Short mmCIF file of C-alpha atoms and ligand atoms in Angstrom, two decimals:
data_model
loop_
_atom_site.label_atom_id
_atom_site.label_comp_id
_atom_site.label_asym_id
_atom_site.label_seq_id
_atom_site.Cartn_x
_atom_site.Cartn_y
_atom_site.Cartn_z
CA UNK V 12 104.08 147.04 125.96
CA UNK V 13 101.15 144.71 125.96
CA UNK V 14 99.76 143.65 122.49
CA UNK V 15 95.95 145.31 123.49
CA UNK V 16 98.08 148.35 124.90
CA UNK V 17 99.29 148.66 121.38
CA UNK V 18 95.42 148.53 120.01
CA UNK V 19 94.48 150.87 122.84
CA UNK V 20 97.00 153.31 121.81
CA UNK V 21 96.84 152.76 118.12
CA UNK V 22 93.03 153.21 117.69
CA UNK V 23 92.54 156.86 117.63
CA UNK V 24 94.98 156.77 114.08
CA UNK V 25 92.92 153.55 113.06
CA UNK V 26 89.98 155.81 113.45
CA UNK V 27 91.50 158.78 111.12
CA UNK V 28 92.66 156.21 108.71
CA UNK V 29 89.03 153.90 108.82
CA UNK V 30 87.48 155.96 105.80
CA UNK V 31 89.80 154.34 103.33
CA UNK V 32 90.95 158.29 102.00
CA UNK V 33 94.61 159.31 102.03
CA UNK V 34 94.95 161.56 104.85
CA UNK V 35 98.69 163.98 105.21
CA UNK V 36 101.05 162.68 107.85
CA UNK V 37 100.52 167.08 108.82
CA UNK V 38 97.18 166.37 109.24
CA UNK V 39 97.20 162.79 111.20
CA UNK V 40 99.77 164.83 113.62
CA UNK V 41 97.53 167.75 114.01
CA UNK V 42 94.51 165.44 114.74
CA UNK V 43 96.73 163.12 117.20
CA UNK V 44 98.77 166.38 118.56
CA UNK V 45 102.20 164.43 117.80
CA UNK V 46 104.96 165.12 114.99
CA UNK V 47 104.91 163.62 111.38
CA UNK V 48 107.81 161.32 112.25
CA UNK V 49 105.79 159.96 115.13
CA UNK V 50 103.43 159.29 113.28
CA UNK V 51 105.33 157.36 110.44
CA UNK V 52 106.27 155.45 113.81
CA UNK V 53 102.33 154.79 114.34
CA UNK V 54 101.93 154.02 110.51
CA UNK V 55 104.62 150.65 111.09
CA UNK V 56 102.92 149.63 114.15
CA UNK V 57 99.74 149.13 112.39
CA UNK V 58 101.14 145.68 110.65
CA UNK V 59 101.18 144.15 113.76
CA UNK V 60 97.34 144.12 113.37
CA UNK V 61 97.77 142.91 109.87
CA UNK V 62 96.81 146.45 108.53
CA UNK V 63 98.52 147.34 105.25
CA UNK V 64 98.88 150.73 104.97
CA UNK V 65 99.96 152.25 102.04
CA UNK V 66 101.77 155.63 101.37
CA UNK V 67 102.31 158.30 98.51
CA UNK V 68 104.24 160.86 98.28
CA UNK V 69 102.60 164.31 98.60
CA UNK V 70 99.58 162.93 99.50
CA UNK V 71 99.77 160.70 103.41
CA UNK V 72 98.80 157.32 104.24
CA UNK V 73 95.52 155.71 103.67
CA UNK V 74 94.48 152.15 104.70
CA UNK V 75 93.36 150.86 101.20
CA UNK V 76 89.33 150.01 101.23
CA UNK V 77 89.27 151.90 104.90
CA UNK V 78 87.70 149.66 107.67
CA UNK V 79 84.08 149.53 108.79
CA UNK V 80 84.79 149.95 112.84
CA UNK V 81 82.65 148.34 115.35
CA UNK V 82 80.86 151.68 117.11
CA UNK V 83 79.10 150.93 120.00
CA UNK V 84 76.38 153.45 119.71
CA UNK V 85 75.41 152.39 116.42
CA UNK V 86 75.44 148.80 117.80
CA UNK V 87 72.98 150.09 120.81
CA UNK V 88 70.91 151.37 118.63
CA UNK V 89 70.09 148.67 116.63
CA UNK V 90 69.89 146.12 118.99
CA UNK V 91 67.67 148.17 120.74
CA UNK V 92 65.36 149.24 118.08
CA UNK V 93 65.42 145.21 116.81
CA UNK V 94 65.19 143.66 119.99
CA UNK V 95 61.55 143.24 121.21
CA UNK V 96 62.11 142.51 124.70
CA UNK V 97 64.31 141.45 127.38
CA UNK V 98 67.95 144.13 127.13
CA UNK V 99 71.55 143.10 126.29
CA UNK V 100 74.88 144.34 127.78
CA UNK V 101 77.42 144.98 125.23
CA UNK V 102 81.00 145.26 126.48
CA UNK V 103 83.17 146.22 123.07
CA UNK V 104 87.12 145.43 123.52
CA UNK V 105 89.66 146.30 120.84
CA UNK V 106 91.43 143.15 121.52
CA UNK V 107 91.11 139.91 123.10
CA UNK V 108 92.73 136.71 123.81
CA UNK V 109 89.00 135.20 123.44
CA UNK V 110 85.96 136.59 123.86
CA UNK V 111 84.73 133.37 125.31
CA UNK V 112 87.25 133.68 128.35
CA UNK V 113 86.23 137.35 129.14
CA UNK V 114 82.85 136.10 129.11
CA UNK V 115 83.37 133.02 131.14
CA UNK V 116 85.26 135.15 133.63
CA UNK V 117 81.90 137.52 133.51
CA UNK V 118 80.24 134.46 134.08
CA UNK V 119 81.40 134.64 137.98
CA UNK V 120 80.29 138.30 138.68
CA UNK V 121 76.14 139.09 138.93
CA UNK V 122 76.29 139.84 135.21
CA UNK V 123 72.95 138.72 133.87
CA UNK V 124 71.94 136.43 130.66
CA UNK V 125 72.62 138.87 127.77
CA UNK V 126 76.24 139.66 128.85
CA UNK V 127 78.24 140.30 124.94
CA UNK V 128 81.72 140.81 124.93
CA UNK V 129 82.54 141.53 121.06
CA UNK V 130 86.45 142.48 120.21
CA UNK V 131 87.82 143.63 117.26
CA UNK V 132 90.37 140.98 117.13
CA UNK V 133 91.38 137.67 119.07
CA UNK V 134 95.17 136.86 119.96
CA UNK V 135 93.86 133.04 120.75
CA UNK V 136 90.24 132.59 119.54
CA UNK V 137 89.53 129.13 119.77
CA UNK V 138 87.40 126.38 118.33
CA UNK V 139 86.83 122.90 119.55
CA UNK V 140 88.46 119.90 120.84
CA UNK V 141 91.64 123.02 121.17
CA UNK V 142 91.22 123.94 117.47
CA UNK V 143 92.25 127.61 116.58
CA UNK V 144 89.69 130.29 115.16
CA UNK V 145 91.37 132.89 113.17
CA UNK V 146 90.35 136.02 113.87
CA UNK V 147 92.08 139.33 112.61
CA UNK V 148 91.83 142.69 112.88
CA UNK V 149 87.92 144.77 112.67
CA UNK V 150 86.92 142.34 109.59
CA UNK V 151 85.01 139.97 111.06
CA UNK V 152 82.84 139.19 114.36
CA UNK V 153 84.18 137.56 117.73
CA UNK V 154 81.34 137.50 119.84
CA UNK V 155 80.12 135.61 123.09
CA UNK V 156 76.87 135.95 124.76
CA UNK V 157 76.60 134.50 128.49
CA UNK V 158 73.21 132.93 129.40
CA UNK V 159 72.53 131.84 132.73
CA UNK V 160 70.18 128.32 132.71
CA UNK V 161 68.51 127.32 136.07
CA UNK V 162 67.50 124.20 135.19
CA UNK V 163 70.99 123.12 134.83
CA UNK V 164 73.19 121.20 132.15
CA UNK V 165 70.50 118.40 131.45
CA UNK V 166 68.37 121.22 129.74
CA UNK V 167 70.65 122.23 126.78
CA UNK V 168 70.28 119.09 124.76
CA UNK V 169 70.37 120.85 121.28
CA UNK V 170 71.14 124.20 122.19
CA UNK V 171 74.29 124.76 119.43
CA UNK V 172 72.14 123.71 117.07
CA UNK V 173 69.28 126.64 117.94
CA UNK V 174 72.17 128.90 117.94
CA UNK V 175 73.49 127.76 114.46
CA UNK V 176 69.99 128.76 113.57
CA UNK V 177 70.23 132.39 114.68
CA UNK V 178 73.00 132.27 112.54
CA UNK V 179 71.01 131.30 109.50
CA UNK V 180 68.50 133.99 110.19
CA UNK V 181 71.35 136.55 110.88
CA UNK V 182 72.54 135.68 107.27
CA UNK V 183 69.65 135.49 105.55
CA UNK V 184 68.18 139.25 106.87
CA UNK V 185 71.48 140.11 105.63
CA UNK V 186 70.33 139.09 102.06
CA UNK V 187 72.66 135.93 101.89
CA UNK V 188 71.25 132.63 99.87
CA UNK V 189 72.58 129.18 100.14
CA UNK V 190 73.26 129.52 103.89
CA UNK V 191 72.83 125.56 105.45
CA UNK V 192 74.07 123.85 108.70
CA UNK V 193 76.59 120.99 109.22
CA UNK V 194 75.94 119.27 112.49
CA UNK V 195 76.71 120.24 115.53
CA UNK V 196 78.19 123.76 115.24
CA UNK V 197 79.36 125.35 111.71
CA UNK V 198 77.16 127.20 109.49
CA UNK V 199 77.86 126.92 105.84
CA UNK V 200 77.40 129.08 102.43
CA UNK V 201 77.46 127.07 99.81
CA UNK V 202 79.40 124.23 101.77
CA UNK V 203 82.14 126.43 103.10
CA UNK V 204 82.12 127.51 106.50
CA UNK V 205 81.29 130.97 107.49
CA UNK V 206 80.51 130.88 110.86
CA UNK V 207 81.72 128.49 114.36
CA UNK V 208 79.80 128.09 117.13
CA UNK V 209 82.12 127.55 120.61
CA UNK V 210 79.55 126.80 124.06
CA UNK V 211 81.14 126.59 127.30
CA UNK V 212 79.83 125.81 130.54
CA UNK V 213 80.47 126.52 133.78
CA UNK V 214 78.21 125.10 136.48
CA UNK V 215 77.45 121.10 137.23
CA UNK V 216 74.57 119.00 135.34
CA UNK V 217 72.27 118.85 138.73
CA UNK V 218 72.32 122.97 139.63
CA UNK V 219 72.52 126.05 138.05
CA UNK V 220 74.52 126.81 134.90
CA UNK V 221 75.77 129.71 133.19
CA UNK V 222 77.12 129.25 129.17
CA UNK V 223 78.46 131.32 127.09
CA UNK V 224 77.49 131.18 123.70
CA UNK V 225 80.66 131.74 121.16
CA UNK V 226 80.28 132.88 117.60
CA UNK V 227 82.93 133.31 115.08
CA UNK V 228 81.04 134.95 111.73
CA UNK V 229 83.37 136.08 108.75
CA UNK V 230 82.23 139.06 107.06
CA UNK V 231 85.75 140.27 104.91
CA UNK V 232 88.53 137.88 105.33
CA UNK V 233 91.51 139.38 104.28
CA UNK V 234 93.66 136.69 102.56
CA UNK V 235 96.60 136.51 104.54
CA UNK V 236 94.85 135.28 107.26
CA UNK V 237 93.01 132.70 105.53
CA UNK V 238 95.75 131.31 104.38
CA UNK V 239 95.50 129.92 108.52
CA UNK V 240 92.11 128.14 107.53
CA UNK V 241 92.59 124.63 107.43
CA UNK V 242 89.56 124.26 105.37
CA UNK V 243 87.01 125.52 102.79
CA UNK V 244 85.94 128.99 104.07
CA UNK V 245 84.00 131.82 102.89
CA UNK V 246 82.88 135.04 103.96
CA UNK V 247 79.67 137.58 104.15
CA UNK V 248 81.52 139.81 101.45
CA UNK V 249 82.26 137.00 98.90
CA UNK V 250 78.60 136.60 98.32
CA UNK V 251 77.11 140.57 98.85
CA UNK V 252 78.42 143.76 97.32
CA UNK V 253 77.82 146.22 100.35
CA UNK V 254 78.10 144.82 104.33
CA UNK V 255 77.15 146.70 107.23
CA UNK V 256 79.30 145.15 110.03
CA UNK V 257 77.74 146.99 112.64
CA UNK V 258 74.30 145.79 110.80
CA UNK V 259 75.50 142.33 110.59
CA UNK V 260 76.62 142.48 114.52
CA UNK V 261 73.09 144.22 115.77
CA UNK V 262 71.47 141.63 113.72
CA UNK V 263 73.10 138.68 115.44
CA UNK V 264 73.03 139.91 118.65
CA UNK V 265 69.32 139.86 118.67
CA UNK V 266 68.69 136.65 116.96
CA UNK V 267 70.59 134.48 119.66
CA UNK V 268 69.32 136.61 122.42
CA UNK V 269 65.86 135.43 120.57
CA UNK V 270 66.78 132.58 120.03
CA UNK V 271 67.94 131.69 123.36
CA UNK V 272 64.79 132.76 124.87
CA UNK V 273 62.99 130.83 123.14
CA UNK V 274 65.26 127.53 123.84
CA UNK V 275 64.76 128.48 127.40
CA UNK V 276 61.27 128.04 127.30
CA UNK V 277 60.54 125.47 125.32
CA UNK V 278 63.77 123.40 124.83
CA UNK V 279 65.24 121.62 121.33
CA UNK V 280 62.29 120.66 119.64
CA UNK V 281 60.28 123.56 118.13
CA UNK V 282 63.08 124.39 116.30
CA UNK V 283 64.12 120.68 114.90
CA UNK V 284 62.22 121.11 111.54
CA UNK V 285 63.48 124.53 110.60
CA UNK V 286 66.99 123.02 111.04
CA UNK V 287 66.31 119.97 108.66
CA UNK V 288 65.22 122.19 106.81
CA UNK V 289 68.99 123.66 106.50
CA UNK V 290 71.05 120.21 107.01
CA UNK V 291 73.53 119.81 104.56
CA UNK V 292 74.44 116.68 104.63
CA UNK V 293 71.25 114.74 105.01
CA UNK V 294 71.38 111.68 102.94
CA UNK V 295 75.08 111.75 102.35
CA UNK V 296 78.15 109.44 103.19
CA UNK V 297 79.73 110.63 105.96
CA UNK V 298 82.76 109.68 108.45
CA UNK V 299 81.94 109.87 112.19
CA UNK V 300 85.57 110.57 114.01
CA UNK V 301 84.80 109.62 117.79
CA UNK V 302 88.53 110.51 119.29
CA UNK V 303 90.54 107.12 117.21
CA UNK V 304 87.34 106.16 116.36
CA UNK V 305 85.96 105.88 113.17
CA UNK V 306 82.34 105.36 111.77
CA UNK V 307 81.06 105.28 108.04
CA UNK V 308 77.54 105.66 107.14
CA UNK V 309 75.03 108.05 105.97
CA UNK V 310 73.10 110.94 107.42
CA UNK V 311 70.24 110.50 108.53
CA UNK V 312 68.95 113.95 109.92
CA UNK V 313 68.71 114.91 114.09
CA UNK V 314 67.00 113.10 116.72
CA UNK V 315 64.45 114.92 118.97
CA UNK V 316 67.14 116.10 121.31
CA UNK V 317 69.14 117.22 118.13
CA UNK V 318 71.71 114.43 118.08
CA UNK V 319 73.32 113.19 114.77
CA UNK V 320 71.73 109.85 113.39
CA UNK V 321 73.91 107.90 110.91
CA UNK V 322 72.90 105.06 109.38
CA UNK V 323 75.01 102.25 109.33
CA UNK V 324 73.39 99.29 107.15
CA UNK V 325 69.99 98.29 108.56
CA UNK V 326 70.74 100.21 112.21
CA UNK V 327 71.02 103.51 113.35
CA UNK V 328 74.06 105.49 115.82
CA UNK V 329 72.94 108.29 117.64
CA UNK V 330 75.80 110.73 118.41
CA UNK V 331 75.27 113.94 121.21
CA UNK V 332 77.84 116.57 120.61
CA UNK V 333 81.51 116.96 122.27
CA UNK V 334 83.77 114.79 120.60
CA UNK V 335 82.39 113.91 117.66
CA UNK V 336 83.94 115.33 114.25
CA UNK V 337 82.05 114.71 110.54
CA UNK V 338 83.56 114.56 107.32
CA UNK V 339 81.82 114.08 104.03
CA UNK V 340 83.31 110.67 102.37
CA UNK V 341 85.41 112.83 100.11
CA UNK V 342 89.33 113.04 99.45
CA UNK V 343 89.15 117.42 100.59
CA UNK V 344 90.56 117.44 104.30
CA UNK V 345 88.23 119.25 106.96
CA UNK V 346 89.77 119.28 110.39
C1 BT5 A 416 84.31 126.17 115.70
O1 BT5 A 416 85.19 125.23 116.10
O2 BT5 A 416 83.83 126.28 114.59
C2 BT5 A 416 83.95 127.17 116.79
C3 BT5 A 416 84.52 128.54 116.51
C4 BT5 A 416 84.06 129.54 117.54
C5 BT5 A 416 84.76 130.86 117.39
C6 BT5 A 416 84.20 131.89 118.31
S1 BT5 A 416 84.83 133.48 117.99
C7 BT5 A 416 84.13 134.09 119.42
C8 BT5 A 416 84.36 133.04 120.48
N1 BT5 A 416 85.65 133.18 121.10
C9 BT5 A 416 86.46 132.14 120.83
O3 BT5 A 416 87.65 132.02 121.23
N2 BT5 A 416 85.80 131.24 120.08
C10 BT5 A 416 84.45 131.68 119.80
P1 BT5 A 416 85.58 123.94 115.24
O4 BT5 A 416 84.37 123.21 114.81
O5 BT5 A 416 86.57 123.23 116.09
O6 BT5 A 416 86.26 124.54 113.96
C11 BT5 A 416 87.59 125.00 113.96
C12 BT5 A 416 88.10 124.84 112.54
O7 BT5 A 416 87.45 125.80 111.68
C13 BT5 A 416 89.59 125.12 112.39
O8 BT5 A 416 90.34 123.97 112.63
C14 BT5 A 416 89.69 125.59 110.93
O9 BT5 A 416 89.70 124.49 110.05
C15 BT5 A 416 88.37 126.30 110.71
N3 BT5 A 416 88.50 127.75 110.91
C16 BT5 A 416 89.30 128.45 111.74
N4 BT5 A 416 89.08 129.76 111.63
C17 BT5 A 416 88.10 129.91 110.70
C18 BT5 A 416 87.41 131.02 110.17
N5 BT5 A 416 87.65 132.27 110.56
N6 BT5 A 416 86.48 130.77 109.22
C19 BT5 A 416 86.18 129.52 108.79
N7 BT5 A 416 86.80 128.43 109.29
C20 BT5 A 416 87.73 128.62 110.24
#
């Protein structure tokens, strides 16, 4: 069996089990219309998703602190009540390799520029330059918008930036302070990263191109997967007592789709101040990694086109996004 056949076919007890309350194995049969031992059966299968569940005697199985499901009506709803125009497509999958592939491979069909595929979990999210994103089981949010851009590739100077912004605005309506951005793609509370941004491109830098717009948001890490994070994380819950994920999700859908619309028409620079206004590392010694490469200075803001400025001595490098890694000139290791 295939490891989303297993979601498919595990979801309807995930559902029973999502409110956190012990619930019989008599009753979890009567609900699924199988027998108590299949249902133990079920109960072991959910580890594979990294879903404790624990079990007492005389009273069933419960998931301890339930789960707060993606529900795509709810989602619908609140996109469409927050969105003020243009419309969004949301395709919700229980589990992924990456949502970025589905929605590159969307990216082929006549799906328009507000395509979201949003999953529960990824089996190979990824970040850049073949970094991994870890992404388990309904805590968090996988999701990738595709936008199609007719004026081709040399429009999008800036565009993870503007996205890393929608981010920001996501957070903050969520009641998060201390949310800043570290050049070109992460988004930061309180220096540790909460949220990835992953574009991809398909199309040539003359014609028509279609991206699609990868965001990795953590809203309740549970600890043995970040033990996988290779570097100082946090998450939505560490910082608020009560989160919404389906709030959080609605939220973020509409601020890229914003966001993006806004890019479209009027390109990088309308929204350069707002994101000084949220650089985190302006003014501080950083390393530039350029593949082997390697460049000390200090930050020095974004150019127009939102590249990275570092000053080295008297003169200033201008780096555009791709290869480039940053590091603050400290001993901690960020990869
Ligand atoms: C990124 O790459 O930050 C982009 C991440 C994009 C993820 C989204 S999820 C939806 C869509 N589908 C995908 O397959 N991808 C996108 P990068 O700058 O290369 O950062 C990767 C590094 O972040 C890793 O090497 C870890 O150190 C760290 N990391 C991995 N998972 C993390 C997490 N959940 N939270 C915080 N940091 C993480």
């Amino acid at each position: 069996m295939k490891e989303n056949e297993l979601a498919t076919e595990s979801y309807p007890l995930i559902k029973l089990l999502a409110s956190g309350q012990f619930c019989s194995g008599e009753f979890l049969g009567s609900q699924l219309g199988i027998s108590r031992a299949a249902i133990w059966k079920k109960i072991k299968k959910l580890e594979s998703f990294g879903l404790h569940c624990e079990s007492l005697k005389g009273k069933g199985y419960r998931i301890p602190g339930g789960l707060n499901l993606l529900d795509k009506k709810q989602l619908e709803q609140i996109v469409n009540e927050d969105l003020a125009s243009g419309s969004v497509e949301l395709d919700l999958r229980l589990q992924v390799g990456s949502t970025n592939t589905i929605a590159l491979e969307m990216s082929e069909q006549a799906v328009p520029s507000g395509y979201v595929c949003l999953a529960e979990q990824q089996l190979a999210g990824r970040g850049r330059l073949g970094r991994t994103w870890v992404s388990p089981f309904a805590r968090n949010i996988y999701l990738s918008m595709l936008w199609r851009f007719p004026a081709g590739a040399g429009s999008l100077d800036g565009l993870s930036l503007v996205v890393g912004l929608a981010v920001v605005r996501t957070l903050k309506r969520c009641g998060l302070d201390g949310v800043g951005l570290k050049w070109p793609n992460d988004v930061l509370v309180l220096d540790k990263k909460i949220a990835g941004i992953l574009l991809e491109m398909q199309g040539d830098a003359t014609g028509a191109c279609s991206v699609v717009i990868g965001v990795g948001l953590n809203v309740t890490m549970p600890a043995a997967a970040s033990e996988q994070i290779t570097q100082p994380w946090t998450d939505i819950g560490s910082h608020l007592d009560k989160v919404d994920r389906n709030k959080v999700v609605g939220y973020l859908i509409t601020e890229i789709y914003n966001a993006l619309a806004t890019f479209q028409r009027e390109g990088f620079l309308s929204s350069k101040q707002e994101w000084e206004r949220h650089d985190t590392f302006r003014g501080q010694a950083v390393s530039v990694y350029l593949g082997d490469q390697l460049v000390n200075g200090v930050a020095d803001g974004i150019s127009e086109r939102g590249e990275f400025r570092l000053k080295v001595g008297e003169s200033t490098h201008v780096f555009s996004g791709g290869e480039v890694t940053i590091r603050r000139d400290t001993n901690e290791i960020i990869a």
